[in-house]
C-alpha cells in the first residue's frame, strides 16, 4: 500500500507533495436550488484552505468534476472556481485541473491547462484521473474520483475512501469521496462487481473502505469490502 495521508475527503501524497481533491461540483447548489447551511462556495473554499494550510503542498490537484453543470459555468460558478484557484495560489500550491465527465465547459471558468490525466509523481509512478474513462498512462498508483463512495454502518452513512491493491493493470487504485458535502455519496455496501461505474474499479469487493474519523483525526482502514460487507 502506498503512503497516503487522509483528511476531510481529500488525500495528501507526501511522495508527490500534492493534495488531491475530487468531485467538488461547484454550482450544484445553484443548479438544484439547495441551500447548504454554511454556503456551498464558502464551505469548499474554507475546507480547501485548511488542507493547503495543513500540508503546505507544492500542488493542489483537482481530480475531475470541478463543475456540476454540463452545459456551462454560470458567473457565480466561475467565481467559485476563481476563489478556489486563489486559495491554492495564496497558499503557495500550484492548481492542476484534471477533466471529469461533468467538466465539458470547464474552459469557460478556467483559462489554464485542463488534462485528461496527470502524472503527479514519477516514483512511485502516480496518475491522477477522474475515473470515468480508462487512463492511457501506466502507473503504480491511480488516484480517482467519480464514484462518490460512502459507507453505511449502523444506519449512519458517511463518506469513505476505497483502496485496492493491484486491482487495475497490477496497480493500486485510490478512490476519493466527493469533496462537496452536498453529495450524500453512493453506499458501497450495496455495490457488487463492476457496479461502481469506473473501469478502474473492476471488482469493488477487492477494495478496502477507509473512513476518516474527524474527532480522532485518524483514518480507519477496514478489510476488503467482500469480507467486510459480511460484518456490517
GROMACS .gro file of C-alpha atoms in nm:
model
  232
    1UNK     CA    1   0.000   0.000   0.000
    2UNK     CA    2   0.136   0.339  -0.096
    3UNK     CA    3   0.194   0.616   0.156
    4UNK     CA    4  -0.119   0.833   0.168
    5UNK     CA    5  -0.248   1.075   0.430
    6UNK     CA    6  -0.626   1.107   0.453
    7UNK     CA    7  -0.814   1.414   0.568
    8UNK     CA    8  -1.156   1.572   0.506
    9UNK     CA    9  -1.246   1.382   0.186
   10UNK     CA   10  -0.904   1.461   0.037
   11UNK     CA   11  -0.569   1.285   0.013
   12UNK     CA   12  -0.218   1.416   0.062
   13UNK     CA   13   0.051   1.229  -0.128
   14UNK     CA   14   0.378   1.303   0.055
   15UNK     CA   15   0.595   1.148  -0.217
   16UNK     CA   16   0.441   1.397  -0.465
   17UNK     CA   17   0.391   1.684  -0.218
   18UNK     CA   18   0.039   1.718  -0.353
   19UNK     CA   19  -0.312   1.742  -0.213
   20UNK     CA   20  -0.576   1.577  -0.433
   21UNK     CA   21  -0.949   1.651  -0.419
   22UNK     CA   22  -1.226   1.528  -0.650
   23UNK     CA   23  -1.588   1.599  -0.731
   24UNK     CA   24  -1.631   1.950  -0.593
   25UNK     CA   25  -1.929   2.005  -0.827
   26UNK     CA   26  -1.913   2.383  -0.799
   27UNK     CA   27  -2.256   2.521  -0.882
   28UNK     CA   28  -2.451   2.221  -0.760
   29UNK     CA   29  -2.649   2.417  -0.502
   30UNK     CA   30  -2.729   2.685  -0.759
   31UNK     CA   31  -2.846   2.428  -1.015
   32UNK     CA   32  -3.062   2.233  -0.771
   33UNK     CA   33  -3.186   2.523  -0.557
   34UNK     CA   34  -3.038   2.356  -0.249
   35UNK     CA   35  -2.909   2.594   0.014
   36UNK     CA   36  -2.617   2.442   0.206
   37UNK     CA   37  -2.631   2.571   0.564
   38UNK     CA   38  -2.281   2.724   0.554
   39UNK     CA   39  -2.294   2.827   0.188
   40UNK     CA   40  -2.157   2.592  -0.075
   41UNK     CA   41  -1.886   2.827  -0.201
   42UNK     CA   42  -1.762   2.924   0.144
   43UNK     CA   43  -1.758   2.561   0.259
   44UNK     CA   44  -1.546   2.443  -0.034
   45UNK     CA   45  -1.314   2.741  -0.008
   46UNK     CA   46  -1.258   2.717   0.367
   47UNK     CA   47  -1.200   2.342   0.369
   48UNK     CA   48  -0.957   2.361   0.076
   49UNK     CA   49  -0.772   2.644   0.254
   50UNK     CA   50  -0.745   2.427   0.566
   51UNK     CA   51  -0.590   2.145   0.363
   52UNK     CA   52  -0.341   2.375   0.194
   53UNK     CA   53  -0.253   2.528   0.529
   54UNK     CA   54  -0.211   2.187   0.696
   55UNK     CA   55   0.008   2.023   0.431
   56UNK     CA   56   0.170   2.320   0.254
   57UNK     CA   57   0.173   2.121  -0.073
   58UNK     CA   58   0.355   2.218  -0.389
   59UNK     CA   59   0.043   2.127  -0.589
   60UNK     CA   60  -0.331   2.102  -0.540
   61UNK     CA   61  -0.477   1.862  -0.796
   62UNK     CA   62  -0.848   1.872  -0.880
   63UNK     CA   63  -0.933   1.520  -0.996
   64UNK     CA   64  -1.233   1.599  -1.210
   65UNK     CA   65  -1.590   1.725  -1.183
   66UNK     CA   66  -1.481   2.062  -1.055
   67UNK     CA   67  -1.803   2.192  -1.212
   68UNK     CA   68  -2.150   2.047  -1.170
   69UNK     CA   69  -2.335   2.162  -1.480
   70UNK     CA   70  -2.252   2.007  -1.817
   71UNK     CA   71  -2.377   2.299  -2.026
   72UNK     CA   72  -2.159   2.580  -1.893
   73UNK     CA   73  -2.043   2.771  -1.590
   74UNK     CA   74  -2.264   3.049  -1.458
   75UNK     CA   75  -2.099   3.369  -1.340
   76UNK     CA   76  -2.139   3.251  -0.982
   77UNK     CA   77  -1.982   2.911  -1.056
   78UNK     CA   78  -1.693   3.076  -1.242
   79UNK     CA   79  -1.637   3.299  -0.941
   80UNK     CA   80  -1.638   2.991  -0.719
   81UNK     CA   81  -1.367   2.831  -0.932
   82UNK     CA   82  -1.163   3.153  -0.924
   83UNK     CA   83  -1.189   3.159  -0.545
   84UNK     CA   84  -1.059   2.803  -0.519
   85UNK     CA   85  -0.769   2.881  -0.752
   86UNK     CA   86  -0.690   3.186  -0.538
   87UNK     CA   87  -0.687   2.971  -0.224
   88UNK     CA   88  -0.427   2.744  -0.384
   89UNK     CA   89  -0.205   3.025  -0.507
   90UNK     CA   90  -0.224   3.222  -0.183
   91UNK     CA   91  -0.112   2.907  -0.002
   92UNK     CA   92   0.178   2.850  -0.242
   93UNK     CA   93   0.021   2.549  -0.416
   94UNK     CA   94   0.003   2.526  -0.794
   95UNK     CA   95  -0.352   2.434  -0.905
   96UNK     CA   96  -0.373   2.146  -1.153
   97UNK     CA   97  -0.703   2.072  -1.331
   98UNK     CA   98  -0.796   1.722  -1.444
   99UNK     CA   99  -1.109   1.686  -1.657
  100UNK     CA  100  -1.410   1.492  -1.530
  101UNK     CA  101  -1.721   1.390  -1.720
  102UNK     CA  102  -1.903   1.699  -1.586
  103UNK     CA  103  -1.625   1.935  -1.697
  104UNK     CA  104  -1.723   1.983  -2.061
  105UNK     CA  105  -1.741   2.360  -2.005
  106UNK     CA  106  -1.451   2.398  -1.762
  107UNK     CA  107  -1.262   2.624  -2.001
  108UNK     CA  108  -1.535   2.886  -1.953
  109UNK     CA  109  -1.431   2.912  -1.588
  110UNK     CA  110  -1.057   2.833  -1.609
  111UNK     CA  111  -0.813   2.959  -1.870
  112UNK     CA  112  -0.525   2.729  -1.777
  113UNK     CA  113  -0.440   2.376  -1.888
  114UNK     CA  114  -0.701   2.103  -1.844
  115UNK     CA  115  -0.565   1.748  -1.854
  116UNK     CA  116  -0.736   1.414  -1.904
  117UNK     CA  117  -0.483   1.262  -1.664
  118UNK     CA  118  -0.186   1.394  -1.471
  119UNK     CA  119   0.136   1.224  -1.363
  120UNK     CA  120   0.172   1.373  -1.016
  121UNK     CA  121   0.479   1.166  -0.921
  122UNK     CA  122   0.737   0.954  -1.103
  123UNK     CA  123   0.850   0.744  -0.805
  124UNK     CA  124   0.622   0.573  -0.744
  125UNK     CA  125   0.458   0.646  -1.080
  126UNK     CA  126   0.126   0.801  -0.979
  127UNK     CA  127  -0.151   0.917  -1.213
  128UNK     CA  128  -0.448   1.132  -1.114
  129UNK     CA  129  -0.751   1.096  -1.339
  130UNK     CA  130  -1.123   1.128  -1.284
  131UNK     CA  131  -1.206   0.761  -1.321
  132UNK     CA  132  -1.492   0.770  -1.570
  133UNK     CA  133  -1.264   0.651  -1.851
  134UNK     CA  134  -0.962   0.422  -1.869
  135UNK     CA  135  -0.630   0.610  -1.841
  136UNK     CA  136  -0.365   0.586  -2.111
  137UNK     CA  137  -0.064   0.608  -1.880
  138UNK     CA  138   0.067   0.304  -1.693
  139UNK     CA  139   0.125   0.369  -1.326
  140UNK     CA  140   0.191   0.211  -0.989
  141UNK     CA  141  -0.095   0.407  -0.829
  142UNK     CA  142  -0.406   0.571  -0.973
  143UNK     CA  143  -0.595   0.832  -0.772
  144UNK     CA  144  -0.951   0.889  -0.893
  145UNK     CA  145  -1.290   1.033  -0.803
  146UNK     CA  146  -1.618   0.983  -0.991
  147UNK     CA  147  -1.759   0.704  -0.771
  148UNK     CA  148  -1.861   0.921  -0.468
  149UNK     CA  149  -1.813   0.630  -0.225
  150UNK     CA  150  -1.983   0.626   0.114
  151UNK     CA  151  -2.042   0.351   0.366
  152UNK     CA  152  -2.339   0.284   0.591
  153UNK     CA  153  -2.256   0.148   0.935
  154UNK     CA  154  -2.534   0.105   1.192
  155UNK     CA  155  -2.769   0.308   0.971
  156UNK     CA  156  -2.526   0.602   0.956
  157UNK     CA  157  -2.391   0.696   0.613
  158UNK     CA  158  -2.055   0.867   0.589
  159UNK     CA  159  -1.807   0.932   0.308
  160UNK     CA  160  -1.528   0.684   0.265
  161UNK     CA  161  -1.223   0.620   0.054
  162UNK     CA  162  -1.168   0.295  -0.131
  163UNK     CA  163  -0.818   0.149  -0.164
  164UNK     CA  164  -0.747  -0.151  -0.385
  165UNK     CA  165  -0.404  -0.315  -0.408
  166UNK     CA  166  -0.306  -0.441  -0.753
  167UNK     CA  167  -0.664  -0.416  -0.877
  168UNK     CA  168  -0.611  -0.239  -1.211
  169UNK     CA  169  -0.337  -0.347  -1.452
  170UNK     CA  170  -0.149  -0.466  -1.143
  171UNK     CA  171  -0.156  -0.114  -0.996
  172UNK     CA  172  -0.316   0.018  -0.679
  173UNK     CA  173  -0.622   0.240  -0.705
  174UNK     CA  174  -0.734   0.500  -0.451
  175UNK     CA  175  -1.090   0.629  -0.489
  176UNK     CA  176  -1.163   0.962  -0.318
  177UNK     CA  177  -1.503   1.055  -0.177
  178UNK     CA  178  -1.674   1.361  -0.324
  179UNK     CA  179  -1.523   1.675  -0.172
  180UNK     CA  180  -1.856   1.856  -0.184
  181UNK     CA  181  -2.069   1.785   0.120
  182UNK     CA  182  -2.380   1.830  -0.093
  183UNK     CA  183  -2.319   1.479  -0.230
  184UNK     CA  184  -2.454   1.219   0.010
  185UNK     CA  185  -2.242   0.953  -0.158
  186UNK     CA  186  -2.313   0.612  -0.311
  187UNK     CA  187  -2.322   0.343  -0.038
  188UNK     CA  188  -2.062   0.081  -0.120
  189UNK     CA  189  -2.248  -0.171   0.100
  190UNK     CA  190  -2.477  -0.245  -0.193
  191UNK     CA  191  -2.220  -0.235  -0.474
  192UNK     CA  192  -2.101  -0.560  -0.629
  193UNK     CA  193  -1.853  -0.649  -0.904
  194UNK     CA  194  -1.820  -0.367  -1.160
  195UNK     CA  195  -2.124  -0.174  -1.030
  196UNK     CA  196  -1.907   0.123  -0.921
  197UNK     CA  197  -1.922   0.263  -1.274
  198UNK     CA  198  -1.547   0.310  -1.324
  199UNK     CA  199  -1.317   0.093  -1.536
  200UNK     CA  200  -1.057   0.136  -1.262
  201UNK     CA  201  -1.288  -0.036  -1.012
  202UNK     CA  202  -1.346  -0.373  -1.185
  203UNK     CA  203  -1.435  -0.553  -0.861
  204UNK     CA  204  -1.535  -0.336  -0.567
  205UNK     CA  205  -1.509  -0.635  -0.331
  206UNK     CA  206  -1.129  -0.611  -0.358
  207UNK     CA  207  -1.121  -0.255  -0.221
  208UNK     CA  208  -1.071  -0.162   0.143
  209UNK     CA  209  -1.302   0.109   0.278
  210UNK     CA  210  -1.111   0.381   0.465
  211UNK     CA  211  -1.303   0.620   0.689
  212UNK     CA  212  -1.150   0.938   0.827
  213UNK     CA  213  -1.252   0.996   1.190
  214UNK     CA  214  -1.258   1.374   1.231
  215UNK     CA  215  -1.285   1.360   1.610
  216UNK     CA  216  -0.984   1.130   1.649
  217UNK     CA  217  -0.809   1.282   1.346
  218UNK     CA  218  -0.716   0.940   1.213
  219UNK     CA  219  -0.803   0.717   0.921
  220UNK     CA  220  -0.964   0.380   0.995
  221UNK     CA  221  -0.888   0.111   0.736
  222UNK     CA  222  -1.117  -0.191   0.713
  223UNK     CA  223  -1.085  -0.530   0.542
  224UNK     CA  224  -1.165  -0.555   0.170
  225UNK     CA  225  -1.532  -0.494   0.108
  226UNK     CA  226  -1.605  -0.853   0.003
  227UNK     CA  227  -1.505  -0.962   0.352
  228UNK     CA  228  -1.611  -0.652   0.545
  229UNK     CA  229  -1.962  -0.649   0.398
  230UNK     CA  230  -2.041  -0.970   0.588
  231UNK     CA  231  -1.954  -0.794   0.915
  232UNK     CA  232  -2.183  -0.496   0.857
   0.00000   0.00000   0.00000
